[in-house]
CSV table of C-alpha atoms in Angstrom, one decimal:
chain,number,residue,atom,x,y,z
I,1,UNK,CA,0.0,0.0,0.0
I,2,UNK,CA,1.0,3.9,-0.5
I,3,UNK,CA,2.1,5.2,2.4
I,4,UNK,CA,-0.8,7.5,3.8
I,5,UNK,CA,-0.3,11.7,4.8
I,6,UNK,CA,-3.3,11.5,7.0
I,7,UNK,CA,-3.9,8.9,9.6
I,8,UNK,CA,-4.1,8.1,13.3
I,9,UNK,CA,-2.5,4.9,14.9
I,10,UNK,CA,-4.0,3.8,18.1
I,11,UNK,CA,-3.0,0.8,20.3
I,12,UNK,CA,-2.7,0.1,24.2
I,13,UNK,CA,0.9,-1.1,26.0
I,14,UNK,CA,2.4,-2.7,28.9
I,15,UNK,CA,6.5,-3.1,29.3
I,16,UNK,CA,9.2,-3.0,31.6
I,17,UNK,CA,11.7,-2.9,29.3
I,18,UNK,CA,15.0,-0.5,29.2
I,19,UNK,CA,15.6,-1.5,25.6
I,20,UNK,CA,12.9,0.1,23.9
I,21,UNK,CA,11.5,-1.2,20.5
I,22,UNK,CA,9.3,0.0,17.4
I,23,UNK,CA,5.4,-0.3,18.8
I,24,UNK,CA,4.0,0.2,15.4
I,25,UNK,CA,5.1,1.6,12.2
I,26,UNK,CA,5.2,1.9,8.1
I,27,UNK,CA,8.2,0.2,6.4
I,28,UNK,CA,8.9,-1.1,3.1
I,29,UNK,CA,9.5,-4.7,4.3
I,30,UNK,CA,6.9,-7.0,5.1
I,31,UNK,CA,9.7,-9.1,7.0
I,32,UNK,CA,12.9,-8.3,8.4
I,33,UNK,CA,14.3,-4.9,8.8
I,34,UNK,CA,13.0,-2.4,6.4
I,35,UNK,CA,15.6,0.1,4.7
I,36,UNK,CA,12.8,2.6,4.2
I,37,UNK,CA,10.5,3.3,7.1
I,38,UNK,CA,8.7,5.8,9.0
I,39,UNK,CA,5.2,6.7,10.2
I,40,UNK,CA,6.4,5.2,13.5
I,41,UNK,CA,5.9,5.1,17.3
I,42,UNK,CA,8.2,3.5,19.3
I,43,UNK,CA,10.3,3.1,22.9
I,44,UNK,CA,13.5,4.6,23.5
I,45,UNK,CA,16.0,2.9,26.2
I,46,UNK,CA,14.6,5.4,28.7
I,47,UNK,CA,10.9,4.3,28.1
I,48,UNK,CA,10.0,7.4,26.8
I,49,UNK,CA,7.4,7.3,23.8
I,50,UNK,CA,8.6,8.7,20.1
I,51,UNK,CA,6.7,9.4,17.3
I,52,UNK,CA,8.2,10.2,13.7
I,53,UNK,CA,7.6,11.1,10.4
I,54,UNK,CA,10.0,11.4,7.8
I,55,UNK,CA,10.1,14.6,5.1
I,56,UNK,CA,14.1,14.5,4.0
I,57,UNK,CA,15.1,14.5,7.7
I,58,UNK,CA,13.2,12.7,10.9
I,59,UNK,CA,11.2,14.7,12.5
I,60,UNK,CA,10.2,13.1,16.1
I,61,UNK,CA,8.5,14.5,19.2
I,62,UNK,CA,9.2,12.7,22.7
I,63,UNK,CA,7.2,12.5,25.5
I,64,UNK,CA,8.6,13.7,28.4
I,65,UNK,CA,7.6,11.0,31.1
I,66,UNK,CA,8.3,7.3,30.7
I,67,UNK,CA,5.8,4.3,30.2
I,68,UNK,CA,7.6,1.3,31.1
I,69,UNK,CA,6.5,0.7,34.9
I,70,UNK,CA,4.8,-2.3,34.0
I,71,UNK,CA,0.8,-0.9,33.7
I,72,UNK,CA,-1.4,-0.6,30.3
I,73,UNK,CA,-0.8,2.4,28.5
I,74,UNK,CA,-3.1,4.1,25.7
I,75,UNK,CA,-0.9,5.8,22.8
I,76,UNK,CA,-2.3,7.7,20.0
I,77,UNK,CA,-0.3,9.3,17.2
I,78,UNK,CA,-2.0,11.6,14.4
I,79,UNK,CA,-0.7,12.8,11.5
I,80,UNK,CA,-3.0,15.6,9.1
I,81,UNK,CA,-3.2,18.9,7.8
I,82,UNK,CA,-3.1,19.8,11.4
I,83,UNK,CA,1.0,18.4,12.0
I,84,UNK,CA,2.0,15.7,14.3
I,85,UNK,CA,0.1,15.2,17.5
I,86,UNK,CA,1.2,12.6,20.3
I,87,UNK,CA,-1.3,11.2,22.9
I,88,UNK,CA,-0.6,9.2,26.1
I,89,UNK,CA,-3.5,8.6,27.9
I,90,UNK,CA,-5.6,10.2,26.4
I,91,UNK,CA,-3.5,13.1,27.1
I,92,UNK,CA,-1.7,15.3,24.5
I,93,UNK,CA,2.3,14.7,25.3
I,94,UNK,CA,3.6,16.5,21.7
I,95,UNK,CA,3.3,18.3,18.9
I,96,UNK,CA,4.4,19.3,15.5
I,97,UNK,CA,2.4,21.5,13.8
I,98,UNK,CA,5.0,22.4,10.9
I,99,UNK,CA,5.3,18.6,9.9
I,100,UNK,CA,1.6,17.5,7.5
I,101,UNK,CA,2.9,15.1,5.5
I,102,UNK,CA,5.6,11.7,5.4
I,103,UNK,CA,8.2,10.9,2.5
I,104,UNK,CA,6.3,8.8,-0.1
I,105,UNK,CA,6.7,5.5,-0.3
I,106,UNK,CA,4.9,2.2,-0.3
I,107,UNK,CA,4.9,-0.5,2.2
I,108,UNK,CA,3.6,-2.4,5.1
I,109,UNK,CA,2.3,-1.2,8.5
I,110,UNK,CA,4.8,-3.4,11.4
I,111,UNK,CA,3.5,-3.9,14.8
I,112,UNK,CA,6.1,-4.9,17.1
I,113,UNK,CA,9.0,-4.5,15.4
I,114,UNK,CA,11.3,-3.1,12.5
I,115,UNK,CA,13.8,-0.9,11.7
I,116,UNK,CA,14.0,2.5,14.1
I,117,UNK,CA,15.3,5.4,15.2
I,118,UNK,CA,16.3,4.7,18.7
I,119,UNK,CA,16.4,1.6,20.8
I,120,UNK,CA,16.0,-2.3,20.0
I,121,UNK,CA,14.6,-3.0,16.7
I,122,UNK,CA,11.9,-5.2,18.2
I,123,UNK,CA,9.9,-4.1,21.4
I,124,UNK,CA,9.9,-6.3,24.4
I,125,UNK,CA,6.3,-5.8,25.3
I,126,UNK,CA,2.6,-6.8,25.4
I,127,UNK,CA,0.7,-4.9,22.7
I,128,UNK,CA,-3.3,-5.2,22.5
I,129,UNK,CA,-6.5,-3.3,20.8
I,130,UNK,CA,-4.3,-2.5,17.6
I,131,UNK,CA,-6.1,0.0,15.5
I,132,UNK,CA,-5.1,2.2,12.1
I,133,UNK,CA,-7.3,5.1,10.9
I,134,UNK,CA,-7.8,6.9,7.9
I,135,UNK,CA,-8.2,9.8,9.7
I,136,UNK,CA,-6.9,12.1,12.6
I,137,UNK,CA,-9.1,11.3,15.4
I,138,UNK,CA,-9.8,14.4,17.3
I,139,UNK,CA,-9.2,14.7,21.5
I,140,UNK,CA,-12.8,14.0,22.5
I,141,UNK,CA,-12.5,11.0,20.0
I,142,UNK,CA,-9.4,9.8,22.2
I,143,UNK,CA,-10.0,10.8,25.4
I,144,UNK,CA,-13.5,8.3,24.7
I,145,UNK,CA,-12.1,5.5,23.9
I,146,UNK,CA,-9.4,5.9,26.8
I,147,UNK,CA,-12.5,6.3,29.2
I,148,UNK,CA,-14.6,3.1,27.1
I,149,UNK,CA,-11.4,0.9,27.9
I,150,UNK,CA,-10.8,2.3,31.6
I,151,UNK,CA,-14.0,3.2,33.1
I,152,UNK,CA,-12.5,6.5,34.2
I,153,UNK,CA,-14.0,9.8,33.3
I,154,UNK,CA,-12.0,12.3,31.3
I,155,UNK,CA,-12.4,16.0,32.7
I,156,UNK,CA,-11.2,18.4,30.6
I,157,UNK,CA,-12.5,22.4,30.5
I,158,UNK,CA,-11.1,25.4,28.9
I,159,UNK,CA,-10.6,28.9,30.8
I,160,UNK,CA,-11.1,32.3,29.7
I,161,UNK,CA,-9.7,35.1,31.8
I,162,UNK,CA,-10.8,39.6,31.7
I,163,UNK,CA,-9.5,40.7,34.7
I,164,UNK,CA,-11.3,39.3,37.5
I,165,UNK,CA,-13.9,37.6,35.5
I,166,UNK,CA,-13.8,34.4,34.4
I,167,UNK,CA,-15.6,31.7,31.7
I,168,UNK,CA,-14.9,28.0,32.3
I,169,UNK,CA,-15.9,25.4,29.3
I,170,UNK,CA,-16.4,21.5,30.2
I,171,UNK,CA,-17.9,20.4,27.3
I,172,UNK,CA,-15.0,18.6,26.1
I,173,UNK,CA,-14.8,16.1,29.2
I,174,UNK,CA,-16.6,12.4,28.2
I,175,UNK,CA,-17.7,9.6,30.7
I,176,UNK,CA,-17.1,5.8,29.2
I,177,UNK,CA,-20.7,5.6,28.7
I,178,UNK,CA,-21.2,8.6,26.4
I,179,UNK,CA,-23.1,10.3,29.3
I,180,UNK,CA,-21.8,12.7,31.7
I,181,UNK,CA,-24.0,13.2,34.9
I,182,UNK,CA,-22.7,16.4,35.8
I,183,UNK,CA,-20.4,18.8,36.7
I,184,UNK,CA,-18.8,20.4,39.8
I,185,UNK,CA,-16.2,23.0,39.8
I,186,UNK,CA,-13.9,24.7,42.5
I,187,UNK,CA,-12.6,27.8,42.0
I,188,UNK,CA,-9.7,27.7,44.4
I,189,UNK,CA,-10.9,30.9,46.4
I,190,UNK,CA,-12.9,28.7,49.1
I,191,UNK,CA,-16.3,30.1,47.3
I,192,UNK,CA,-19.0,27.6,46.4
I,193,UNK,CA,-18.7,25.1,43.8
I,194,UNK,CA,-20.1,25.9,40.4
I,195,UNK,CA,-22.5,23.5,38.3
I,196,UNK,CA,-22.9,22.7,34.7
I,197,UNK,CA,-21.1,22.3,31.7
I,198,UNK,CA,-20.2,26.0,31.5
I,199,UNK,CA,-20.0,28.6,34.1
I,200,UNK,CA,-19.0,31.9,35.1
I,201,UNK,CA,-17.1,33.1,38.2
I,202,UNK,CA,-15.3,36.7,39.1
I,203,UNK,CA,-12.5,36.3,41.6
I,204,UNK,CA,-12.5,38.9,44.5
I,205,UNK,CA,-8.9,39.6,44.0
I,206,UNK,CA,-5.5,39.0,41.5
I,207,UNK,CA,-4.7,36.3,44.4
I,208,UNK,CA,-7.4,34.5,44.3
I,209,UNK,CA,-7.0,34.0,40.4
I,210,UNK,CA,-6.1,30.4,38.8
């Protein structure tokens, strides 16, 4: 197959390994070590998580934490008009809005292992609920299926700030289930909680401010 410029590559983790190892990627070999490759997410010696594209040089974003204690972990890794986004846990860890496109070529996507950029060629590590997408999913789409596989919510708001005054949005927060119950929200300033998706507060002073 050709190589796609817009996609999102999904799949969940669990390692202890201080090796590191290719997790997924597009290479030109169906076996073996591929001599062209990129598209790929994989574990550095450290346990950090890598995502790269190729475009005439590697472009890579890192996450800043490590993900080999031993537990499940959720990796996402978009690629679209919108540049390179890396998720880990349903949390955004990177991003490359300058890169929208890979080098053109035609392969195979390789879970597991294959040629990399850093660490052991293959990965020393359970890998489950592989998934490839013709698309990039979107935040709410990942935070969702993070939540649908964990049975943890996912609260996430966005804050507006004039002066004293300010607008919080919850909208983007999603319950396993597809329904949220409701909201609560504290301020910090030892006022009452606020309710619903969106609300409105003014602080009584610059201190008190988030």
């Amino acid at each position: 197959m050709t190589a796609p410029d817009t996609f999102s590559l999904e799949l969940w983790f669990n390692t202890t390994s201080t090796a590191g190892g290719k997790l997924i990627g597009f290479g030109n070999a169906a076996t073996g070590a591929s001599s062209t490759y990129d598209r790929h997410i994989w574990l550095d010696n450290a346990g950090k998580l890598n995502f790269g594209v190729y475009t005439g040089a590697s472009n890579t974003i890192t996450s800043t934490s490590a993900y080999n204690d031993g537990q499940w972990h959720h990796v996402v890794a978009t690629l679209s008009s919108g540049g390179m986004l890396l998720y880990a846990d349903s949390v955004r860890v990177g991003a490359n809005a300058g890169v929208t496109t890979g080098q053109g070529n035609t392969g195979y996507w390789r879970v597991g292992g294959d040629s990399t950029w850093g660490g052991a060629q293959y990965v020393t590590a359970k890998i489950d609920e592989v998934a490839i997408y013709g698309a990039a999913l979107s935040s709410t789409q990942i935070k969702r299926h993070y939540a649908s596989a964990t049975g943890v919510p996912a609260a996430t708001f966005t804050s507006t700030m004039s002066g004293l005054a300010g607008t919080f949005d919850g909208t983007g927060s999603v319950d396993y289930d597809g329904s949220i119950a409701g909201w609560s929200w504290n301020f910090g300033d030892g006022t009452a909680a606020g309710t619903g998706a969106t609300v409105s507060h003014t602080y009584a002073s610059p201190a008190a401010t988030p």
